[in-house]
XYZ file of C-alpha atoms in Angstrom:
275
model
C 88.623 96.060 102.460
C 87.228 98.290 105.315
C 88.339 96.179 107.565
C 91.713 96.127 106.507
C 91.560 100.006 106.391
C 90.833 100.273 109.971
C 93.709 97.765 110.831
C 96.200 100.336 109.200
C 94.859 102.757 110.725
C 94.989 101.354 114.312
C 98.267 100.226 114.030
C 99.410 103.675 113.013
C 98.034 105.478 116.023
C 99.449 102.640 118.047
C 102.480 102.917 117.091
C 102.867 106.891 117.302
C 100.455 107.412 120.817
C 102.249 110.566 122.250
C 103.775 111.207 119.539
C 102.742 113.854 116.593
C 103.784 112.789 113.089
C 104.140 115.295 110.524
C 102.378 114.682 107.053
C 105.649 114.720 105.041
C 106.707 111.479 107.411
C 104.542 109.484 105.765
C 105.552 108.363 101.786
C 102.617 107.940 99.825
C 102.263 107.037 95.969
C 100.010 106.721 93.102
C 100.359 104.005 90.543
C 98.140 103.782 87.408
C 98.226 100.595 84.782
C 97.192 98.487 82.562
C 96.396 94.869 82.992
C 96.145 91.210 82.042
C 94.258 88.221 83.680
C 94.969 85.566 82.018
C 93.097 81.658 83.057
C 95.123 79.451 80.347
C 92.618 76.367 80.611
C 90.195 78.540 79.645
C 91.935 79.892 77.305
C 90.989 83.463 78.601
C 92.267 87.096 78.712
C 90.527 89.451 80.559
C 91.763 93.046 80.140
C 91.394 96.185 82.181
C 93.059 98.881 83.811
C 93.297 100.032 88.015
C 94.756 101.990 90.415
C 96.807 101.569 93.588
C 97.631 104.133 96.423
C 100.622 102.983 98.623
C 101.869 104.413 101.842
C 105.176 103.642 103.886
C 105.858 104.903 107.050
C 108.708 104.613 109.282
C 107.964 104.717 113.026
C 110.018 106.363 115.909
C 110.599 102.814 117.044
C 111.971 102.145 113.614
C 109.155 99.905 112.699
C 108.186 100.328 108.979
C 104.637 100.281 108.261
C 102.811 99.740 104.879
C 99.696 99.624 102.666
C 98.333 99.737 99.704
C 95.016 99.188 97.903
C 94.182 98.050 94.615
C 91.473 98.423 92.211
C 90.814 97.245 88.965
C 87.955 97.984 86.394
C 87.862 94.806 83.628
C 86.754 94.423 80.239
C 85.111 91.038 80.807
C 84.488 89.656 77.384
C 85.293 85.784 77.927
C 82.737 85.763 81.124
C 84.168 82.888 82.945
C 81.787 83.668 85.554
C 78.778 84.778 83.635
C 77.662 86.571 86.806
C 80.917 88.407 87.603
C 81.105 92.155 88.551
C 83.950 93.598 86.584
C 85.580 95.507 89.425
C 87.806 93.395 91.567
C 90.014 94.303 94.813
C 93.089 93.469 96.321
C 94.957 94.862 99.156
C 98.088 94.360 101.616
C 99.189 95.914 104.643
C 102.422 95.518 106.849
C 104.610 96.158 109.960
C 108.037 95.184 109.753
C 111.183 95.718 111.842
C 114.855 94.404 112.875
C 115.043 91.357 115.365
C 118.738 91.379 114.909
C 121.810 92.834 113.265
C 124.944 90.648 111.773
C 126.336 93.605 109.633
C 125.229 96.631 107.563
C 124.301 94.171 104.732
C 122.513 91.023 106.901
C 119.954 90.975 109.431
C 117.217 88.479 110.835
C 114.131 90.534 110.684
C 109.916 90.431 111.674
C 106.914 90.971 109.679
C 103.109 90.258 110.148
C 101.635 90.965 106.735
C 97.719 90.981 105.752
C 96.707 90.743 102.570
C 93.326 89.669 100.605
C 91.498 89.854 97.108
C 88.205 90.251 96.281
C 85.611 89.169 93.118
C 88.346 88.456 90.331
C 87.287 87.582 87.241
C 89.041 84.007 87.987
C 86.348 82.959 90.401
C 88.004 83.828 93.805
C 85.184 85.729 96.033
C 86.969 86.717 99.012
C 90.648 85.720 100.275
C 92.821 86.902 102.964
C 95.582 85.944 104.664
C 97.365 86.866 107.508
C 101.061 86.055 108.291
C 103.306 86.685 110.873
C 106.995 85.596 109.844
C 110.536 85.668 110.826
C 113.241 86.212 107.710
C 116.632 86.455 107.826
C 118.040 89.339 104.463
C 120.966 90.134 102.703
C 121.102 93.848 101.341
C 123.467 96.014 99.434
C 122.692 98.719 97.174
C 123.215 96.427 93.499
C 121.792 93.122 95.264
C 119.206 91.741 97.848
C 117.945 88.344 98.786
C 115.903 86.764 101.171
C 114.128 83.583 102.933
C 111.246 83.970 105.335
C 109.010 81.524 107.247
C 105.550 82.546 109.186
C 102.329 80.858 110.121
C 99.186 81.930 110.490
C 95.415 81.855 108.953
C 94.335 81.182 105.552
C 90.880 81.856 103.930
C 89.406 81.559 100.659
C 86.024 82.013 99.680
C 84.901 80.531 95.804
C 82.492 82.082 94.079
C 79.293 80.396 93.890
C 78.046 80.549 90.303
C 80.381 78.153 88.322
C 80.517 75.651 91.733
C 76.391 75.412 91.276
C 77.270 73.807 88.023
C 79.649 71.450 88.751
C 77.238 69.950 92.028
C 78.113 72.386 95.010
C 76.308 73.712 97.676
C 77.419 76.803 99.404
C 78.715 75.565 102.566
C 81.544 73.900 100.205
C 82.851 77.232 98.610
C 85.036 78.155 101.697
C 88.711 76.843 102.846
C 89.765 78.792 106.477
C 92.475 77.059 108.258
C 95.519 77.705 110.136
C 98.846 77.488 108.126
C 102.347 77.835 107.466
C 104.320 79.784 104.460
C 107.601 79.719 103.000
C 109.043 82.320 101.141
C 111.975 83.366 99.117
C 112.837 86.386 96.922
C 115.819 88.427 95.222
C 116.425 91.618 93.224
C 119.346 92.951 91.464
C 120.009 96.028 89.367
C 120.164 95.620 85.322
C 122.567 98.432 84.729
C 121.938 101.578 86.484
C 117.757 102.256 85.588
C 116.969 98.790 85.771
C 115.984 96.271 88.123
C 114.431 92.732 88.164
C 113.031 91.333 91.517
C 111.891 87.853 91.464
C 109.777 85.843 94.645
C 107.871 82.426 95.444
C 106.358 81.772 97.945
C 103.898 78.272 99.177
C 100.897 78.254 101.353
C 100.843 74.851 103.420
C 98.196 73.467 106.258
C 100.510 70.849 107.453
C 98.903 68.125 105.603
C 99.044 69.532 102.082
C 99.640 72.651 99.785
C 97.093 75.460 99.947
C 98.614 78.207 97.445
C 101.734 79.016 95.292
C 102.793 81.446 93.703
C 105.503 83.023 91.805
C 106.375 86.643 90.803
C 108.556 88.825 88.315
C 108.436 92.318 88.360
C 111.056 94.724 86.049
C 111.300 98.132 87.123
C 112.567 101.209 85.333
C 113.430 104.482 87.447
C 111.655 106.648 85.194
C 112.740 109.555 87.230
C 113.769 111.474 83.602
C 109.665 111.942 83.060
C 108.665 112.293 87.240
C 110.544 112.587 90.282
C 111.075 109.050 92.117
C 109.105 107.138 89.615
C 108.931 104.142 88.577
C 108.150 102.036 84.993
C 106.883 98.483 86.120
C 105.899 95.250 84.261
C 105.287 92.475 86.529
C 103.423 89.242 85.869
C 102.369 86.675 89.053
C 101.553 83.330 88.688
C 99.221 82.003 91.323
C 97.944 77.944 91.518
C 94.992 77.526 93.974
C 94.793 73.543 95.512
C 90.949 72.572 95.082
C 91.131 69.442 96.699
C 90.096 71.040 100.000
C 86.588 71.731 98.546
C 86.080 68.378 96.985
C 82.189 67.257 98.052
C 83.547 63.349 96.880
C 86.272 61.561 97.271
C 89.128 63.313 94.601
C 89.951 59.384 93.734
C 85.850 58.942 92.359
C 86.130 58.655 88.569
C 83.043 61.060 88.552
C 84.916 63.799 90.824
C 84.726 67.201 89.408
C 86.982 69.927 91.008
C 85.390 73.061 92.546
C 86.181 74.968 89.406
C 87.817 73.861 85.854
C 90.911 75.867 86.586
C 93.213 75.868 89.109
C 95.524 78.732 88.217
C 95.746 82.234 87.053
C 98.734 84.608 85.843
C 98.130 88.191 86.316
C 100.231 90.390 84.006
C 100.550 94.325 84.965
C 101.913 97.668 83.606
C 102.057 100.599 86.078
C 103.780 103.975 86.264
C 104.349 104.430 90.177
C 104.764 108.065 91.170
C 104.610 110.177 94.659
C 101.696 111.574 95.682
């Protein structure tokens, strides 16, 4: 996480060298919830609460830069890793801009995104992920939609207490490769405080399927109780491919994956406010 700090940081004062930036350019927010991680072949909810700070800020050079950091405190009563720390991490920074323009409403665009995890109660120790990508967008104020496709480097680190069980060693609880994603999302108002935003997007190494994953998030502008708020439930499905850590053949009869789940869904209620 400190290393993705100083990344945001950097690309900040790269981005504005000779030029001074006044503290009301930059949008920051505050978003407190409640949560759900839910591992349905275990049969287990873990439930907890976190908090997220969020900036956006829009560059001279009209590049739009992000970040935000996550984190979450669980109540860890199912112990799926009897070892876990019930504080976990996650975190995702940006720079975006306009390649080119077709109209007011469509546009091919760039993006180089980082994002990572850290110690969830689902048995990932360390991920991150870092994507450069291309997408072309449609925009209008009731509707959006877009496709995006980037390559770049994909890590993810196992943790190594339910692995020890099933017959791995520790130089088996890591997957770093180079890679390619696909992406696709859309969102749409519901009336006039409503709005439903829906992605997917696949994690590939050329050979086979790393990640996928699939989000819905409904937002209500709650700007009756705060200023430019925001209501949000959003749940994210996310299946992990274990095959890459398999210490046998996955054909053996007697081949046990890395972990006895493959998938998680993460369900999430937050109030999103300025700060």
């Amino acid at each position: 996480m400190n290393r993705s700090k100083i990344l945001l940081i950097s690309a900040l004062v790269a981005a504005n060298m000779g030029a001074a930036a006044s503290a009301n350019e930059i949008d920051w927010r505050l978003a407190i919830g409640a949560h759900d991680y839910y591992v349905d072949e275990a049969d287990s909810h873990t439930f907890g609460a976190g908090v997220q700070i969020g900036l956006e800020y829009m560059t001279q050079s009209d590049i739009l830069l992000t970040g935000d950091i996550n984190i979450y405190i669980d109540h860890d009563v199912d112990e799926l890793d009897p070892d876990h720390i019930p504080i976990w991490f996650s975190s995702a920074y940006g720079a975006s801009g306009e390649l080119f323009s077709f109209s007011d409403t469509s546009s091919i665009n760039w993006e180089v995104v980082l994002e990572g995890k850290r110690n969830t109660v689902s048995s990932v120790e360390k991920q991150a992920k870092v994507f450069p990508a291309v997408a072309y967008q449609y925009q209008t104020d009731a509707f959006g939609a877009a496709v995006k496709v980037g390559g770049g480097y994909y890590f993810l680190e196992i943790d190594d207490d339910v692995p020890r069980t099933r017959g791995y060693d520790r130089e088996d609880f890591q997957n770093k490769t180079g890679a390619y994603t696909i992406a696709a999302d859309t969102h749409f108002a519901l009336g006039q405080s409503f709005e439903l935003a829906l992605s997917a997007q696949q994690w590939n190494d050329g050979s086979d399927w790393l990640e996928n994953e699939l989000q819905a998030e409904l937002s209500y502008d709650a700007n009756v109780w705060v200023k430019d708020s925001l209501l949000v439930m959003s749940v994210k499905y996310t299946e992990y491919n274990l095959d890459p850590y398999a210490n046998t053949s996955v054909d053996d009869p007697d081949y046990l994956p890395i972990l006895p789940w493959n998938k998680d869904t993460f369900v999430r209620v937050y109030f999103d406010m300025p700060w």
